Coordinates of C-alpha atoms and ligand atoms in Angstrom, one line a residue:
M1346 CA 25.0 184.5 94.2
K1347 CA 28.9 184.7 92.4
V1348 CA 29.5 188.2 92.3
L1349 CA 28.9 190.9 94.9
C1350 CA 29.4 194.5 94.4
V1351 CA 30.2 196.5 97.8
T1352 CA 30.1 200.2 97.5
G1353 CA 32.4 202.3 100.5
G1354 CA 34.2 199.1 100.9
C1355 CA 37.3 200.9 101.9
G1356 CA 35.6 202.5 105.1
F1357 CA 35.3 201.0 108.3
I1358 CA 32.3 199.3 108.5
G1359 CA 32.8 198.0 104.6
S1360 CA 36.3 196.6 104.7
N1361 CA 35.1 194.4 107.8
F1362 CA 32.2 193.5 105.4
I1363 CA 33.9 192.5 102.4
R1364 CA 36.7 190.6 104.8
L1365 CA 34.2 188.7 106.2
M1366 CA 32.2 187.4 103.2
L1367 CA 35.2 186.2 101.4
A1368 CA 36.4 184.4 104.8
G1369 CA 32.7 183.0 105.2
H1370 CA 31.7 182.2 101.2
P1371 CA 34.4 180.8 98.9
G1372 CA 32.5 181.0 95.8
L1373 CA 32.0 184.9 96.2
S1374 CA 34.3 187.4 94.3
I1375 CA 33.8 190.9 95.4
L1376 CA 33.6 194.3 93.4
N1377 CA 34.6 197.0 95.4
L1378 CA 33.6 200.8 94.5
D1379 CA 35.0 203.2 96.6
K1380 CA 35.8 207.3 95.8
L1381 CA 38.6 207.0 98.6
T1382 CA 37.3 210.1 100.5
Y1383 CA 39.4 211.4 103.2
A1384 CA 37.8 208.3 105.0
G1385 CA 38.2 205.8 102.5
N1386 CA 41.8 203.9 103.2
P1387 CA 42.9 201.2 100.9
E1388 CA 45.4 200.2 103.6
N1389 CA 41.9 198.8 105.5
L1390 CA 42.2 195.8 102.7
A1391 CA 45.6 195.5 102.2
D1392 CA 45.9 191.9 103.4
I1393 CA 43.3 190.8 100.6
E1394 CA 44.2 193.2 97.9
N1395 CA 45.8 190.0 96.1
N1396 CA 43.1 187.8 96.1
S1397 CA 42.0 186.7 93.4
R1398 CA 38.3 187.3 94.5
Y1399 CA 38.8 190.7 95.1
A1400 CA 38.6 193.7 92.6
F1401 CA 38.6 197.3 93.5
A1402 CA 37.7 200.3 91.2
R1403 CA 38.1 203.9 92.8
G1404 CA 34.7 205.9 92.1
D1405 CA 32.0 208.3 93.1
I1406 CA 28.3 206.5 93.4
A1407 CA 27.1 209.6 92.3
D1408 CA 28.8 209.5 88.9
R1409 CA 26.4 207.5 86.4
A1410 CA 28.9 206.7 83.4
F1411 CA 31.6 205.3 86.1
L1412 CA 28.9 202.9 87.4
E1413 CA 27.6 201.9 84.3
E1414 CA 31.1 200.9 83.4
A1415 CA 32.3 199.5 86.3
L1416 CA 29.1 196.9 86.7
S1417 CA 29.1 196.3 83.3
R1418 CA 32.5 194.7 83.3
G1419 CA 30.6 191.2 83.7
P1420 CA 27.6 189.8 85.7
V1421 CA 27.2 191.5 89.2
D1422 CA 24.5 189.6 91.0
A1423 CA 23.7 191.9 94.2
V1424 CA 24.9 195.3 95.5
V1425 CA 25.5 196.4 98.8
N1426 CA 25.8 200.2 99.6
F1427 CA 28.1 201.6 102.4
A1428 CA 29.3 204.5 100.5
A1429 CA 28.3 207.5 102.5
E1430 CA 29.8 210.5 103.9
S1431 CA 29.1 209.3 107.4
H1432 CA 30.4 211.6 110.6
V1433 CA 28.0 214.2 112.2
D1434 CA 30.2 216.7 112.9
R1435 CA 31.4 217.1 109.5
S1436 CA 27.6 217.4 108.1
I1437 CA 27.3 220.2 110.5
L1438 CA 30.4 222.0 108.9
D1439 CA 29.3 221.6 105.7
S1440 CA 25.9 219.5 104.5
G1441 CA 27.1 219.7 100.6
P1442 CA 28.7 216.4 100.3
F1443 CA 26.4 214.5 102.4
V1444 CA 23.3 215.4 100.0
R1445 CA 25.6 214.5 97.1
T1446 CA 26.6 211.0 98.1
N1447 CA 24.2 210.1 100.7
V1448 CA 21.1 211.5 98.7
V1449 CA 22.2 211.6 95.1
G1450 CA 24.7 208.9 95.2
T1451 CA 21.9 206.7 96.3
Q1452 CA 19.8 207.5 93.6
V1453 CA 22.3 207.2 90.8
L1454 CA 23.3 203.9 92.1
M1455 CA 19.7 202.5 92.4
D1456 CA 18.9 203.8 88.9
V1457 CA 22.0 202.0 87.2
C1458 CA 21.1 198.8 88.9
R1459 CA 17.4 199.3 87.4
E1460 CA 19.1 199.3 84.1
L1461 CA 21.6 196.6 84.6
K1462 CA 18.7 194.5 86.2
I1463 CA 20.9 193.7 89.4
G1464 CA 18.7 191.2 91.3
R1465 CA 19.3 192.5 94.8
F1466 CA 20.4 195.4 96.6
V1467 CA 21.1 196.1 100.3
Q1468 CA 20.9 199.6 102.0
V1469 CA 22.9 200.5 104.8
S1470 CA 21.0 203.0 106.6
T1471 CA 21.3 203.7 109.9
D1472 CA 19.4 204.1 113.4
E1473 CA 19.6 208.2 113.5
V1474 CA 17.1 208.4 110.6
Y1475 CA 14.6 207.9 113.9
G1476 CA 15.9 211.0 115.5
S1477 CA 16.0 211.0 119.7
L1478 CA 14.5 209.0 122.1
G1479 CA 13.9 210.3 125.8
P1480 CA 14.8 208.2 128.5
D1481 CA 12.5 205.0 127.5
G1482 CA 11.5 203.2 124.5
L1483 CA 13.5 201.2 121.8
F1484 CA 13.5 202.6 118.3
T1485 CA 11.4 199.5 116.2
E1486 CA 11.0 199.9 112.5
D1487 CA 7.7 201.5 112.9
T1488 CA 9.1 204.4 114.4
P1489 CA 8.4 207.6 112.5
L1490 CA 11.5 208.9 110.8
A1491 CA 12.8 212.2 112.4
P1492 CA 16.1 212.9 111.7
N1493 CA 18.0 215.9 113.6
S1494 CA 21.2 216.4 111.7
P1495 CA 22.3 217.0 108.3
Y1496 CA 23.8 214.1 107.9
S1497 CA 20.9 212.1 109.4
A1498 CA 18.2 214.1 107.2
S1499 CA 20.7 212.6 104.0
K1500 CA 20.6 209.2 105.2
T1501 CA 17.0 209.5 105.6
A1502 CA 16.2 210.5 101.9
G1503 CA 18.5 207.8 100.8
D1504 CA 16.9 205.4 102.9
L1505 CA 13.0 206.6 101.8
L1506 CA 14.4 206.7 98.2
V1507 CA 15.0 203.0 98.0
R1508 CA 11.9 202.3 99.6
A1509 CA 10.1 204.5 96.8
Y1510 CA 12.1 202.7 94.6
H1511 CA 11.0 199.4 95.9
H1512 CA 7.1 200.7 95.8
T1513 CA 7.3 202.4 92.5
F1514 CA 9.6 200.1 90.6
G1515 CA 9.3 196.7 92.7
F1516 CA 13.3 197.4 93.0
P1517 CA 14.7 194.1 94.9
A1518 CA 16.2 196.4 97.8
V1519 CA 16.5 195.8 101.4
I1520 CA 17.2 198.4 104.0
T1521 CA 19.0 197.9 107.3
R1522 CA 19.2 200.2 110.6
C1523 CA 22.1 199.7 112.9
S1524 CA 22.8 201.4 116.1
N1525 CA 26.4 202.7 116.8
N1526 CA 29.4 200.6 115.4
Y1527 CA 32.6 200.0 117.0
G1528 CA 35.8 197.7 116.3
P1529 CA 38.8 197.5 113.9
Y1530 CA 39.8 199.9 111.2
Q1531 CA 37.3 202.8 112.3
F1532 CA 38.4 206.5 111.2
P1533 CA 39.6 208.2 114.4
E1534 CA 37.4 210.9 114.3
K1535 CA 34.5 208.9 115.8
I1536 CA 34.5 208.9 119.5
I1537 CA 36.0 205.4 120.3
P1538 CA 39.1 205.4 118.0
L1539 CA 39.4 209.1 118.5
F1540 CA 39.5 208.7 122.6
I1541 CA 41.5 205.5 122.5
S1542 CA 44.4 207.4 120.1
N1543 CA 44.4 210.8 122.2
A1544 CA 44.7 208.7 125.4
L1545 CA 47.6 206.8 123.9
A1546 CA 49.1 210.1 122.8
G1547 CA 48.7 211.8 126.1
Q1548 CA 46.1 213.9 124.8
S1549 CA 42.7 215.0 126.5
L1550 CA 39.4 213.3 125.7
P1551 CA 36.7 216.4 124.4
V1552 CA 33.4 215.0 125.9
Y1553 CA 30.7 217.1 124.3
G1554 CA 28.7 218.6 127.2
Q1555 CA 27.9 216.6 130.2
G1556 CA 28.5 213.4 128.4
L1557 CA 25.1 212.1 129.5
N1558 CA 24.2 211.6 125.7
V1559 CA 23.2 207.8 125.4
R1560 CA 24.2 205.5 122.5
D1561 CA 23.7 201.5 121.6
W1562 CA 26.9 200.0 121.0
I1563 CA 27.3 197.0 118.6
H1564 CA 30.7 195.4 117.3
V1565 CA 30.9 196.0 113.5
E1566 CA 31.3 192.2 112.9
D1567 CA 27.7 191.6 114.9
H1568 CA 26.5 194.3 112.5
C1569 CA 28.3 192.7 109.4
R1570 CA 26.8 189.6 110.2
G1571 CA 23.6 191.5 110.2
V1572 CA 23.9 192.7 106.5
E1573 CA 25.1 189.4 105.3
A1574 CA 21.8 188.2 106.6
A1575 CA 19.6 190.6 105.2
L1576 CA 21.3 190.2 102.0
L1577 CA 20.8 186.5 101.9
K1578 CA 17.5 186.2 103.8
G1579 CA 16.1 189.6 104.0
R1580 CA 12.9 190.2 102.5
A1581 CA 12.6 193.1 99.7
G1582 CA 11.2 195.9 100.5
E1583 CA 11.2 195.2 104.7
V1584 CA 13.7 197.0 107.0
Y1585 CA 15.8 195.5 109.6
N1586 CA 17.0 197.2 112.8
F1587 CA 20.3 196.2 114.2
G1588 CA 21.4 197.1 117.7
G1589 CA 23.8 195.7 120.5
R1590 CA 21.7 196.1 123.2
C1591 CA 24.3 198.2 125.0
E1592 CA 23.4 201.6 126.0
L1593 CA 26.1 203.5 127.6
T1594 CA 26.4 207.3 128.0
N1595 CA 29.4 209.5 126.5
I1596 CA 31.1 209.7 130.2
E1597 CA 30.3 206.0 131.3
L1598 CA 31.8 205.0 128.0
T1599 CA 35.1 207.7 128.5
R1600 CA 35.8 206.3 131.9
T1601 CA 35.9 202.8 130.8
L1602 CA 38.2 203.4 127.8
L1603 CA 40.4 205.3 130.4
R1604 CA 40.5 202.3 133.1
L1605 CA 41.1 199.8 130.4
L1606 CA 44.3 201.7 128.9
G1607 CA 45.1 202.7 132.4
K1608 CA 45.0 206.4 131.9
P1609 CA 43.8 209.2 134.4
E1610 CA 40.4 210.7 134.4
S1611 CA 42.2 213.9 134.3
L1612 CA 42.3 213.7 130.3
I1613 CA 38.6 214.2 130.1
R1614 CA 37.8 217.5 129.1
H1615 CA 34.5 218.7 128.8
V1616 CA 33.5 220.8 125.6
T1617 CA 31.0 222.9 123.9
D1618 CA 28.1 220.4 122.9
R1619 CA 27.2 219.6 119.4
P1620 CA 24.3 221.4 117.9
G1621 CA 21.3 219.7 117.6
H1622 CA 22.9 216.6 120.0
D1623 CA 20.5 213.8 120.0
L1624 CA 20.0 212.6 123.6
R1625 CA 19.6 209.0 122.9
Y1626 CA 19.5 206.3 120.4
A1627 CA 18.5 202.5 121.5
I1628 CA 17.3 199.6 118.9
D1629 CA 14.6 196.7 119.3
C1630 CA 16.2 194.3 117.0
S1631 CA 13.9 191.6 117.9
K1632 CA 12.4 191.6 114.1
A1633 CA 15.9 190.7 112.5
E1634 CA 16.3 188.1 115.3
R1635 CA 12.8 186.4 114.3
E1636 CA 13.0 187.0 110.6
L1637 CA 16.7 186.5 109.8
G1638 CA 18.0 184.3 112.5
W1639 CA 20.6 187.3 113.6
S1640 CA 21.3 188.2 117.2
P1641 CA 24.3 190.2 118.3
R1642 CA 27.2 187.8 119.7
I1643 CA 30.1 189.9 120.6
S1644 CA 29.7 191.4 124.7
F1645 CA 30.9 194.8 125.1
A1646 CA 33.3 193.9 127.2
D1647 CA 35.0 191.5 125.0
G1648 CA 34.6 193.6 121.9
L1649 CA 36.1 196.6 123.8
K1650 CA 39.1 194.6 125.0
S1651 CA 39.7 193.3 121.8
T1652 CA 39.2 196.6 119.9
I1653 CA 41.3 198.4 122.1
D1654 CA 43.8 195.5 121.7
W1655 CA 43.8 196.6 118.0
Y1656 CA 44.7 199.9 118.3
L1657 CA 47.4 199.0 120.4
G1658 CA 48.8 196.4 117.8
H1659 CA 48.4 199.1 114.7
G1660 CA 49.7 202.4 115.7
E1661 CA 51.5 202.6 112.0
W1662 CA 47.5 202.8 110.6
V1663 CA 46.2 205.4 113.3
E1664 CA 49.7 207.4 112.7
H1665 CA 49.4 207.0 108.8
I1666 CA 46.0 208.5 108.9
R1667 CA 47.1 211.5 111.6
S1668 CA 49.8 212.5 109.5
G1669 CA 47.9 212.2 106.2
E1670 CA 50.1 209.1 104.9
Y1671 CA 47.4 206.8 104.2
A1672 CA 46.2 208.7 101.5
K1673 CA 49.4 208.0 99.4
Y1674 CA 49.0 204.4 100.2
Y1675 CA 47.3 203.4 96.8
E1676 CA 49.2 205.6 94.9
Q1677 CA 52.5 203.6 95.9
Q1678 CA 51.1 200.2 95.4
Y1679 CA 49.6 200.7 92.1
G1680 CA 52.0 203.8 90.4
G1681 CA 49.5 206.4 90.3
R1682 CA 46.9 204.5 88.4
L1683 CA 44.2 206.5 90.4
Ligands
LIG372 P1 33.1 205.5 106.6 O1 33.1 206.9 106.7 O2 34.3 204.8 107.4 O3 33.5 204.9 105.1 C1 32.4 205.3 104.1 C2 33.3 204.8 102.7 O4 32.4 205.3 101.7 C3 34.6 205.3 102.3 O5 35.9 204.5 102.1 C4 34.6 206.5 101.3 O6 35.8 206.5 100.6 C5 33.5 206.0 100.5 N1 32.5 206.9 100.0 C6 32.5 207.8 100.7 N2 31.3 208.6 99.4 C7 31.7 208.2 98.3 C8 31.2 208.2 96.7 N3 30.3 209.3 96.6 N4 31.1 207.5 96.2 C9 31.9 206.0 96.6 N5 32.3 205.7 97.7 C10 32.1 206.9 98.6 O7 31.4 204.9 107.2 P2 31.2 203.9 108.0 O8 31.2 203.9 109.1 O9 31.9 202.5 107.6 O10 29.7 203.9 107.5 C11 29.3 203.0 106.5 C12 27.8 203.2 106.2 O11 27.1 202.4 107.3 C13 27.4 204.4 106.1 O12 26.6 204.3 105.2 C14 26.7 204.6 107.2 O13 25.7 205.6 107.5 C15 26.2 203.6 107.9 N6 26.1 203.2 109.6 C16 27.4 203.6 109.7 C17 27.5 203.4 111.6 C18 28.2 203.5 112.3 O14 28.3 203.4 113.5 N7 29.7 203.7 112.0 C19 26.1 202.8 112.3 C20 25.1 202.7 111.1 C21 25.0 202.7 109.8
LIG373 O1 24.0 205.5 115.0 C1 24.5 205.5 114.3 C2 25.6 206.4 113.8 O2 26.6 206.4 114.6 C3 26.2 206.3 112.3 O3 25.0 206.4 111.6 C4 26.9 207.3 112.1 O4 27.7 207.2 111.0 C5 28.3 207.2 113.2 O5 29.2 208.2 113.0 C6 27.5 207.2 114.3 O6 26.9 208.7 114.8 P1 27.4 209.4 116.0 O7 27.3 210.9 116.1 O8 26.7 208.9 117.2 O9 28.8 209.0 116.6 P2 30.1 209.5 117.2 O10 31.2 208.5 117.1 O11 30.3 210.9 116.3 O12 29.8 210.2 118.5 C7 29.4 209.2 119.5 C8 28.9 209.9 120.7 O13 29.9 210.6 121.5 C9 28.1 211.0 120.3 O14 27.0 211.6 121.2 C10 28.8 212.4 120.2 C11 29.9 212.0 121.5 N1 31.1 212.4 121.0 C12 31.8 212.1 119.6 C13 32.9 212.7 119.4 C14 33.8 212.5 117.8 C15 31.8 213.6 122.0 O15 31.7 213.6 123.2 N2 33.1 214.2 121.6 C16 33.3 213.5 120.8 O16 35.1 213.8 120.1

């Protein structure tokens, strides 16, 4: 593989993935296609934007003409689709952009990949397609899909379209479903970066309901290595789960963050619960371990500590987002070519 297209590469996981792939594959070039929504931040890749093996084009995966032009500039061997509307709470306020990007965008992207005969496609799906677990059990790749939020329903629709394109057209796609990621460059609307930045600013931490919902935390680098393994070794038509084997209630997570930051528990504020809030996610990732030779490597203790250190050392990055300044970055760098 010489040229890889990554969609949504200016977001949290996509930017970590691009950095990992450039560092680990010296012969590989990457084309990043990103619409730069509120969640797309070119500052996430400021350190590699002058790398001769990296190129960026701004555009929408639901825009067929844009994709045909961008993907025809040179031979592209594979596409990894990270582009999505990714925040559950926003999908509850307005599901329109979620259907447009996560469903229509996935369909248009696959149609253009078929037209251009691109030989490999990875759909970055999510464990939320499985719905919610009770106190016991784990999601396997065979767990029936039962999404509960507009976000997860739109991701499930995209995921099933990928499955159908493989079944109907032999489309060379692999699907990954991962649990909750944390790590550097995560947009501070998701619980860990939001709570770190609020605590540092002396603001309250809004815990939904009693904080008894459980998430299975995985460091973004472990997820990115999983996507890399699925891209290089996954069998077309297969689904691979990734998870961190680290289940925590939100209140345990919140207390741990406050302790590590040296901040008081009086900052915790219990607020109205998220409507339809999934109780528990927990992943069985033994198939990926068996078939891809992958396993999570970063313990939560180490990963959380390094993540907190990263946010402590990147106050300007957080401040640019909180103030809206980050949206101006690309224009300043490239003289308004967007
Ligand atoms: P993110 O919101 O940080 O980034 C999404 C990126 O996609 C942004 O750069 C945004 O500008 C871009 N984008 C949005 N709509 C687009 C469009 N129509 N065309 C082109 N680009 C567009 O999201 P993330 O947390 O990095 O998640 C990346 C992917 O991983 C998503 O598909 C998400 O569903 C999946 N996922 C996330 C997690 C998690 O814990 N964050 C876990 C499992 C799976
Ligand atoms: O499981 C994978 C999914 O994880 C991904 O597919 C999504 O893209 C990603 O956003 C994430 O979804 P969650 O809804 O689990 O993540 P979030 O950080 O929004 O919330 C984590 C938990 O924390 C959830 O139980 C809700 C709770 N929460 C969240 C926020 C933002 C709070 O209690 N307070 C908050 O302010």
